[in-house]
């Protein structure tokens, strides 16, 4: 799929969402004053948590191909985001403790993503780029050392 096709897809999807929310007013309410959260809001938060759990599992399964430090930070970020989303299912007051805790957890999650992507990816890019090269170098160096034990030098 071409980049332009993906871009057009996202533009159309975003436009449709904005249209349903702001113009047509058909997007369901998420919070009703005096009542609290709607079923739509709570179900949406649980769906987000399920998607995040799937992302966690995929990243955990693929962790051997990525930098260990980055994987730990991103996995922690996913956990904090899940806790944040679960917190957003509990509030009955827009200014209540559960809503505030959810936003604080979201800030922690964003900070962890910052540490993984910006600090590690931009400040130490060669560590990430040459990770596989270094791993192969170490592996072949260890094989060379261990093979010397098994090779008996021929002497006359």
Coordinates of C-alpha atoms in Angstrom, one line a residue:
X1 CA 0.0 0.0 0.0
X2 CA 1.4 3.4 -0.9
X3 CA 2.0 6.0 1.7
X4 CA -0.4 8.4 0.0
X5 CA -3.2 5.8 0.2
X6 CA -2.6 5.3 3.9
X7 CA -2.6 9.1 4.4
X8 CA -5.9 9.5 2.5
X9 CA -7.4 6.7 4.6
X10 CA -6.4 8.4 7.9
X11 CA -7.7 11.8 6.6
X12 CA -11.0 10.3 5.6
X13 CA -11.4 8.4 8.9
X14 CA -10.5 11.5 11.0
X15 CA -12.8 13.7 9.0
X16 CA -15.7 11.2 9.4
X17 CA -15.1 11.1 13.2
X18 CA -15.0 14.9 13.4
X19 CA -18.2 15.0 11.3
X20 CA -20.0 12.6 13.6
X21 CA -18.9 14.4 16.8
X22 CA -19.2 18.1 15.9
X23 CA -21.6 18.4 13.0
X24 CA -24.0 15.5 13.0
X25 CA -24.0 15.0 16.8
X26 CA -24.5 11.3 16.4
X27 CA -21.5 10.3 18.5
X28 CA -22.7 8.8 21.8
X29 CA -22.2 10.7 25.0
X30 CA -19.4 9.5 27.3
X31 CA -20.3 11.3 30.4
X32 CA -23.7 12.5 31.7
X33 CA -23.6 15.1 34.5
X34 CA -25.2 13.7 37.6
X35 CA -25.2 10.2 36.3
X36 CA -21.6 9.5 35.4
X37 CA -20.0 7.5 32.7
X38 CA -22.0 5.9 30.0
X39 CA -21.8 2.3 28.9
X40 CA -20.2 3.5 25.6
X41 CA -17.4 5.2 27.5
X42 CA -16.7 2.2 29.8
X43 CA -16.8 -0.3 26.9
X44 CA -14.5 1.9 24.9
X45 CA -12.0 2.0 27.8
X46 CA -12.1 -1.8 28.1
X47 CA -11.6 -2.2 24.3
X48 CA -8.5 0.1 24.6
X49 CA -7.2 -2.1 27.4
X50 CA -7.6 -5.2 25.3
X51 CA -5.8 -3.6 22.4
X52 CA -3.0 -2.6 24.7
X53 CA -2.7 -6.1 26.2
X54 CA -2.4 -7.4 22.7
X55 CA 0.3 -4.9 21.9
X56 CA 2.1 -5.9 25.2
X57 CA 2.0 -9.6 24.2
X58 CA 3.3 -8.9 20.7
X59 CA 6.1 -6.7 22.0
X60 CA 7.0 -9.2 24.7
X61 CA 7.2 -12.0 22.0
X62 CA 9.4 -9.8 19.8
X63 CA 11.6 -8.5 22.5
X64 CA 14.7 -10.4 21.3
X65 CA 14.8 -8.2 18.2
X66 CA 14.8 -4.9 20.1
X67 CA 17.0 -3.1 22.6
X68 CA 16.4 -4.5 26.1
X69 CA 16.1 -1.1 27.8
X70 CA 13.7 0.2 25.2
X71 CA 11.5 -2.9 25.5
X72 CA 11.3 -2.5 29.3
X73 CA 10.4 1.1 29.0
X74 CA 7.7 0.5 26.4
X75 CA 6.2 -2.5 28.3
X76 CA 6.1 -0.4 31.5
X77 CA 4.4 2.4 29.5
X78 CA 1.8 0.0 28.3
X79 CA 1.1 -1.2 31.8
X80 CA 0.7 2.4 33.1
X81 CA -1.6 3.2 30.1
X82 CA -3.8 0.2 30.9
X83 CA -4.0 1.3 34.6
X84 CA -4.8 4.8 33.4
X85 CA -7.6 3.6 31.1
X86 CA -9.0 1.4 33.9
X87 CA -8.9 4.4 36.2
X88 CA -11.0 6.3 33.6
X89 CA -13.7 3.7 34.0
X90 CA -14.2 4.5 37.7
X91 CA -14.8 8.2 38.0
X92 CA -18.3 9.7 38.6
X93 CA -17.0 13.3 38.9
X94 CA -15.0 15.0 36.2
X95 CA -12.8 16.5 38.9
X96 CA -12.7 13.4 41.1
X97 CA -9.7 11.3 42.4
X98 CA -10.1 8.5 39.9
X99 CA -10.0 10.9 36.9
X100 CA -7.0 12.7 38.4
X101 CA -5.1 9.4 39.0
X102 CA -5.9 8.3 35.5
X103 CA -4.3 11.5 34.1
X104 CA -1.2 11.2 36.3
X105 CA -0.8 7.6 35.2
X106 CA -1.0 8.8 31.6
X107 CA 1.7 11.3 32.2
X108 CA 4.0 8.6 33.6
X109 CA 3.2 6.5 30.5
X110 CA 4.2 9.3 28.2
X111 CA 7.3 10.0 30.2
X112 CA 8.4 6.3 29.7
X113 CA 7.7 6.6 26.0
X114 CA 9.8 9.7 25.9
X115 CA 12.7 7.9 27.7
X116 CA 12.5 5.0 25.2
X117 CA 12.1 6.9 22.0
X118 CA 13.7 10.3 22.5
X119 CA 16.5 9.6 24.9
X120 CA 17.4 6.2 23.7
X121 CA 16.5 6.5 20.0
X122 CA 17.8 10.0 19.4
X123 CA 20.5 10.5 22.0
X124 CA 22.0 7.0 21.6
X125 CA 20.9 6.1 18.0
X126 CA 24.0 4.0 17.3
X127 CA 23.3 1.8 20.2
X128 CA 20.0 0.8 18.7
X129 CA 21.1 0.8 15.1
X130 CA 24.2 -1.4 15.6
X131 CA 22.6 -3.6 18.3
X132 CA 22.3 -6.6 16.0
X133 CA 25.8 -6.1 14.6
X134 CA 27.2 -6.1 18.2
X135 CA 25.2 -9.2 19.1
X136 CA 26.6 -11.1 16.1
X137 CA 30.1 -9.9 16.8
X138 CA 29.8 -11.1 20.4
X139 CA 28.3 -14.4 19.3
X140 CA 31.1 -15.1 16.8
X141 CA 33.8 -14.0 19.2
X142 CA 32.5 -16.5 21.8
X143 CA 32.3 -19.2 19.1
X144 CA 35.9 -18.5 18.1
X145 CA 37.0 -18.7 21.8
X146 CA 35.2 -22.0 22.4
X147 CA 36.4 -23.5 19.2
X148 CA 40.0 -23.1 20.3
X149 CA 39.4 -25.4 23.1
X150 CA 38.4 -28.2 20.8
X151 CA 41.1 -27.7 18.2
X152 CA 44.3 -29.4 19.0
X153 CA 47.2 -27.6 17.4
X154 CA 49.2 -29.9 15.1
X155 CA 52.9 -29.9 16.0
X156 CA 55.8 -31.9 14.5

